[in-house]
mmCIF file of C-alpha atoms in Angstrom:
data_model
loop_
_atom_site.group_PDB
_atom_site.id
_atom_site.type_symbol
_atom_site.label_atom_id
_atom_site.label_comp_id
_atom_site.label_asym_id
_atom_site.label_seq_id
_atom_site.Cartn_x
_atom_site.Cartn_y
_atom_site.Cartn_z
ATOM 1 C CA MET O 829 -14.924 -52.002 -6.914
ATOM 2 C CA LYS O 830 -17.651 -49.672 -8.261
ATOM 3 C CA LYS O 831 -18.149 -48.202 -4.769
ATOM 4 C CA ALA O 832 -14.414 -47.481 -4.470
ATOM 5 C CA ILE O 833 -14.354 -45.683 -7.845
ATOM 6 C CA VAL O 834 -17.464 -43.645 -6.972
ATOM 7 C CA PHE O 835 -15.991 -42.719 -3.565
ATOM 8 C CA LEU O 836 -12.656 -41.719 -5.124
ATOM 9 C CA SER O 837 -14.435 -39.639 -7.795
ATOM 10 C CA VAL O 838 -16.537 -37.801 -5.201
ATOM 11 C CA PHE O 839 -13.446 -37.197 -3.060
ATOM 12 C CA LEU O 840 -11.458 -35.765 -5.999
ATOM 13 C CA LEU O 841 -14.365 -33.537 -7.029
ATOM 14 C CA ALA O 842 -14.765 -32.209 -3.475
ATOM 15 C CA LEU O 843 -11.046 -31.582 -2.911
ATOM 16 C CA PRO O 844 -11.024 -28.125 -4.566
ATOM 17 C CA LEU O 845 -13.734 -26.988 -2.148
ATOM 18 C CA PHE O 846 -11.287 -27.449 0.702
ATOM 19 C CA SER O 847 -8.097 -26.225 -0.970
ATOM 20 C CA CYS O 848 -9.124 -23.147 -2.997
ATOM 21 C CA ALA O 849 -9.806 -19.709 -1.542
ATOM 22 C CA ARG O 850 -7.543 -20.427 1.401
ATOM 23 C CA GLU O 851 -7.252 -17.614 3.903
ATOM 24 C CA PRO O 852 -3.860 -16.980 5.440
ATOM 25 C CA SER O 853 -3.814 -18.796 8.755
ATOM 26 C CA GLY O 854 -3.831 -16.889 12.039
ATOM 27 C CA THR O 855 -0.137 -17.554 12.417
ATOM 28 C CA LEU O 856 2.443 -17.158 9.701
ATOM 29 C CA PRO O 857 5.998 -18.273 10.505
ATOM 30 C CA ALA O 858 7.616 -15.191 8.949
ATOM 31 C CA ALA O 859 5.214 -12.722 10.538
ATOM 32 C CA ASP O 860 5.603 -14.221 14.006
ATOM 33 C CA ALA O 861 9.339 -15.015 14.087
ATOM 34 C CA VAL O 862 11.976 -12.760 15.637
ATOM 35 C CA LEU O 863 14.548 -12.357 12.847
ATOM 36 C CA PRO O 864 17.016 -9.812 11.488
ATOM 37 C CA ALA O 865 15.515 -7.765 8.653
ATOM 38 C CA GLU O 866 17.245 -9.614 5.789
ATOM 39 C CA GLU O 867 16.198 -13.049 7.104
ATOM 40 C CA ALA O 868 12.650 -11.814 7.756
ATOM 41 C CA LEU O 869 12.476 -10.586 4.154
ATOM 42 C CA LYS O 870 13.445 -13.998 2.761
ATOM 43 C CA ALA O 871 10.982 -15.779 5.066
ATOM 44 C CA ALA O 872 8.123 -13.377 4.208
ATOM 45 C CA LYS O 873 8.535 -14.042 0.484
ATOM 46 C CA LYS O 874 7.967 -17.752 1.149
ATOM 47 C CA ASP O 875 4.814 -17.097 3.220
ATOM 48 C CA ASP O 876 1.335 -15.672 2.541
ATOM 49 C CA VAL O 877 2.643 -12.145 3.141
ATOM 50 C CA VAL O 878 2.456 -8.997 1.016
ATOM 51 C CA VAL O 879 6.053 -7.739 0.745
ATOM 52 C CA VAL O 880 6.993 -4.141 -0.079
ATOM 53 C CA GLU O 881 10.661 -3.212 -0.489
ATOM 54 C CA ASP O 882 11.462 0.511 -0.517
ATOM 55 C CA ALA O 883 8.073 1.548 -1.994
ATOM 56 C CA ARG O 884 7.746 -1.369 -4.456
ATOM 57 C CA CYS O 885 5.646 -4.475 -3.979
ATOM 58 C CA THR O 886 7.895 -7.461 -4.684
ATOM 59 C CA SER O 887 5.631 -10.300 -3.536
ATOM 60 C CA GLY O 888 1.977 -10.937 -2.673
ATOM 61 C CA LYS O 889 0.116 -8.370 -4.810
ATOM 62 C CA LYS O 890 -2.638 -10.940 -5.449
ATOM 63 C CA LEU O 891 -3.077 -11.357 -1.673
ATOM 64 C CA MET O 892 -3.628 -7.616 -1.281
ATOM 65 C CA ASP O 893 -6.065 -7.476 -4.204
ATOM 66 C CA ALA O 894 -8.008 -10.462 -2.781
ATOM 67 C CA PHE O 895 -8.151 -8.806 0.644
ATOM 68 C CA TYR O 896 -9.489 -5.592 -0.892
ATOM 69 C CA ALA O 897 -12.137 -7.552 -2.841
ATOM 70 C CA LYS O 898 -13.387 -9.048 0.440
ATOM 71 C CA VAL O 899 -13.432 -5.610 2.039
ATOM 72 C CA GLU O 900 -15.536 -4.317 -0.857
ATOM 73 C CA GLU O 901 -18.017 -7.142 -0.133
ATOM 74 C CA LYS O 902 -17.954 -6.324 3.626
ATOM 75 C CA THR O 903 -16.643 -9.851 4.291
ATOM 76 C CA PRO O 904 -14.369 -10.268 7.343
ATOM 77 C CA ALA O 905 -10.795 -10.991 6.271
ATOM 78 C CA SER O 906 -7.174 -10.471 7.237
ATOM 79 C CA VAL O 907 -3.831 -9.933 5.531
ATOM 80 C CA VAL O 908 -0.225 -9.479 6.630
ATOM 81 C CA CYS O 909 1.962 -6.871 4.938
ATOM 82 C CA ALA O 910 5.723 -6.557 5.426
ATOM 83 C CA TYR O 911 7.801 -3.457 4.711
ATOM 84 C CA PHE O 912 11.529 -3.770 4.147
ATOM 85 C CA ARG O 913 13.278 -0.408 4.358
ATOM 86 C CA THR O 914 16.870 0.579 3.724
ATOM 87 C CA LEU O 915 18.589 3.893 4.342
ATOM 88 C CA LYS O 916 20.237 5.134 1.176
ATOM 89 C CA LYS O 917 23.226 7.372 1.786
ATOM 90 C CA GLU O 918 22.531 9.423 -1.335
ATOM 91 C CA SER O 919 18.947 10.153 -0.237
ATOM 92 C CA VAL O 920 19.656 11.789 3.135
ATOM 93 C CA SER O 921 22.100 14.206 4.679
ATOM 94 C CA GLU O 922 25.436 12.822 5.873
ATOM 95 C CA GLU O 923 24.521 13.748 9.465
ATOM 96 C CA LEU O 924 21.197 11.888 9.319
ATOM 97 C CA TYR O 925 22.803 8.886 7.656
ATOM 98 C CA GLU O 926 25.478 8.592 10.364
ATOM 99 C CA ARG O 927 22.882 8.968 13.120
ATOM 100 C CA GLU O 928 20.392 6.428 11.709
ATOM 101 C CA LYS O 929 22.434 3.853 9.738
ATOM 102 C CA SER O 930 22.641 1.362 12.621
ATOM 103 C CA ARG O 931 18.824 1.040 12.598
ATOM 104 C CA TYR O 932 18.678 -0.191 8.982
ATOM 105 C CA PRO O 933 17.697 -2.274 7.187
ATOM 106 C CA GLN O 934 14.316 -2.654 8.931
ATOM 107 C CA MET O 935 11.432 -5.048 8.397
ATOM 108 C CA THR O 936 8.048 -4.142 9.854
ATOM 109 C CA PHE O 937 5.034 -6.475 9.786
ATOM 110 C CA TYR O 938 1.490 -5.064 9.668
ATOM 111 C CA ARG O 939 -1.286 -7.523 10.534
ATOM 112 C CA ILE O 940 -4.562 -6.066 9.227
ATOM 113 C CA THR O 941 -7.881 -7.532 10.349
ATOM 114 C CA PHE O 942 -11.238 -6.445 8.929
ATOM 115 C CA ASP O 943 -14.335 -7.434 10.929
ATOM 116 C CA GLY O 944 -16.811 -6.341 8.260
ATOM 117 C CA GLU O 945 -16.869 -2.705 9.419
ATOM 118 C CA THR O 946 -13.587 -1.686 11.052
ATOM 119 C CA PHE O 947 -9.912 -2.351 10.389
ATOM 120 C CA THR O 948 -7.526 -3.169 13.226
ATOM 121 C CA VAL O 949 -3.775 -3.001 12.600
ATOM 122 C CA THR O 950 -0.982 -4.316 14.795
ATOM 123 C CA THR O 951 2.643 -3.628 13.910
ATOM 124 C CA ARG O 952 5.847 -5.389 14.865
ATOM 125 C CA LEU O 953 9.479 -4.910 13.915
ATOM 126 C CA SER O 954 10.962 -8.249 12.831
ATOM 127 C CA THR O 955 13.610 -7.949 15.544
ATOM 128 C CA GLN O 956 11.082 -7.510 18.367
ATOM 129 C CA GLU O 957 8.956 -10.146 20.035
ATOM 130 C CA LYS O 958 5.877 -8.079 20.916
ATOM 131 C CA ALA O 959 3.573 -6.228 18.553
ATOM 132 C CA ASP O 960 2.348 -2.711 19.215
ATOM 133 C CA SER O 961 -1.232 -2.349 20.381
ATOM 134 C CA GLY O 962 -3.773 -2.211 17.587
ATOM 135 C CA GLN O 963 -4.926 0.960 15.865
ATOM 136 C CA THR O 964 -8.318 1.115 14.192
ATOM 137 C CA TYR O 965 -9.405 2.728 10.937
ATOM 138 C CA ARG O 966 -12.770 3.020 9.203
ATOM 139 C CA TYR O 967 -11.883 2.733 5.499
ATOM 140 C CA LEU O 968 -9.426 1.069 3.134
ATOM 141 C CA LEU O 969 -9.042 3.115 -0.039
ATOM 142 C CA HIS O 970 -7.331 2.045 -3.263
ATOM 143 C CA MET O 971 -5.486 5.093 -4.586
ATOM 144 C CA THR O 972 -3.817 5.215 -7.999
ATOM 145 C CA GLY O 973 -2.530 8.067 -10.104
ATOM 146 C CA ASP O 974 0.367 10.061 -11.498
ATOM 147 C CA MET O 975 3.070 11.536 -9.315
ATOM 148 C CA PRO O 976 4.168 15.171 -9.732
ATOM 149 C CA SER O 977 6.793 15.720 -12.430
ATOM 150 C CA THR O 978 9.401 16.464 -9.743
ATOM 151 C CA ALA O 979 8.941 13.062 -8.037
ATOM 152 C CA ILE O 980 11.310 10.113 -8.409
ATOM 153 C CA TYR O 981 8.450 7.856 -9.553
ATOM 154 C CA SER O 982 5.901 8.557 -12.288
ATOM 155 C CA THR O 983 2.858 6.624 -10.967
ATOM 156 C CA TYR O 984 1.585 5.181 -7.700
ATOM 157 C CA ASP O 985 -0.740 2.358 -6.667
ATOM 158 C CA HIS O 986 -1.500 2.373 -2.926
ATOM 159 C CA TYR O 987 -3.951 0.853 -0.462
ATOM 160 C CA VAL O 988 -4.366 3.293 2.414
ATOM 161 C CA LEU O 989 -6.256 2.996 5.707
ATOM 162 C CA VAL O 990 -8.024 6.241 6.649
ATOM 163 C CA ASP O 991 -10.911 7.552 8.720
ATOM 164 C CA ASP O 992 -12.170 9.907 6.004
ATOM 165 C CA PRO O 993 -13.611 8.286 2.849
ATOM 166 C CA GLU O 994 -12.953 11.511 0.898
ATOM 167 C CA ALA O 995 -9.185 11.345 1.422
ATOM 168 C CA THR O 996 -6.951 11.200 -1.654
ATOM 169 C CA TRP O 997 -3.213 10.652 -1.903
ATOM 170 C CA GLU O 998 -2.808 14.257 -3.058
ATOM 171 C CA LYS O 999 -4.770 15.578 -0.045
ATOM 172 C CA ILE O 1000 -2.806 13.379 2.363
ATOM 173 C CA TRP O 1001 0.516 14.646 0.994
ATOM 174 C CA ALA O 1002 -0.665 18.256 0.938
ATOM 175 C CA GLY O 1003 -1.572 17.955 4.629
ATOM 176 C CA LEU O 1004 1.793 16.408 5.491
ATOM 177 C CA LEU O 1005 3.820 19.004 3.591
ATOM 178 C CA SER O 1006 1.806 22.086 4.554
ATOM 179 C CA SER O 1007 3.018 24.351 7.324
ATOM 180 C CA HIS O 1008 -0.415 26.016 7.508
ATOM 181 C CA SER O 1009 -2.522 24.921 10.443
ATOM 182 C CA GLU O 1010 -5.743 25.131 8.396
ATOM 183 C CA ALA O 1011 -4.554 22.517 5.879
ATOM 184 C CA PRO O 1012 -6.436 19.286 6.655
ATOM 185 C CA LYS O 1013 -4.357 16.515 8.202
ATOM 186 C CA TYR O 1014 -5.489 12.974 7.496
ATOM 187 C CA ARG O 1015 -4.782 10.176 9.928
ATOM 188 C CA HIS O 1016 -3.706 7.402 7.583
ATOM 189 C CA LEU O 1017 -1.563 4.311 7.152
ATOM 190 C CA ALA O 1018 -0.323 3.197 3.727
ATOM 191 C CA VAL O 1019 -0.565 -0.597 4.057
ATOM 192 C CA TYR O 1020 0.459 -1.383 0.473
ATOM 193 C CA MET O 1021 2.380 0.714 -1.973
ATOM 194 C CA THR O 1022 4.059 0.300 -5.279
ATOM 195 C CA CYS O 1023 5.498 3.016 -7.464
ATOM 196 C CA ALA O 1024 6.634 2.842 -11.073
ATOM 197 C CA GLU O 1025 9.291 4.891 -12.810
#
């Protein structure tokens, strides 16, 4: 009887070693299933997936923060982010809305793998079976700050993949909005974003 109690005690003490700090598995049902955008959104919220809906993180922020912590330690890790986008009639011209409305809503999955030095990203629309070939980036930067007074949102909190460690959100936007050829353009991918009003 003593041996059984000792064995059970050791087993219960060791259990957290196997159940804590679980990495998302290589396959996630939501991230690998072919589903319409609305169904993919529901499935992603039940999985180990970071979900962003129209520029606001609605699920999985802790997953993204844990991934970034591993990146900071140069520890190989992976995370899946999902972006649910709608097309709001009041935000675009009537012509653009009529031309694009059949393509929305959309759900795009981004599988991000860090090997200790480089990030590889594959993307897949929830309605397609195959993912796009992987793109690589050198850095994952955590960018936070205030938006311009003319913006819809007041603050931002983004994780952005870039090749230049000196990139900032302001520099990225300046490069995108500038018509001058000398303005620096930054190859980037915002893999997590949340904005606050």
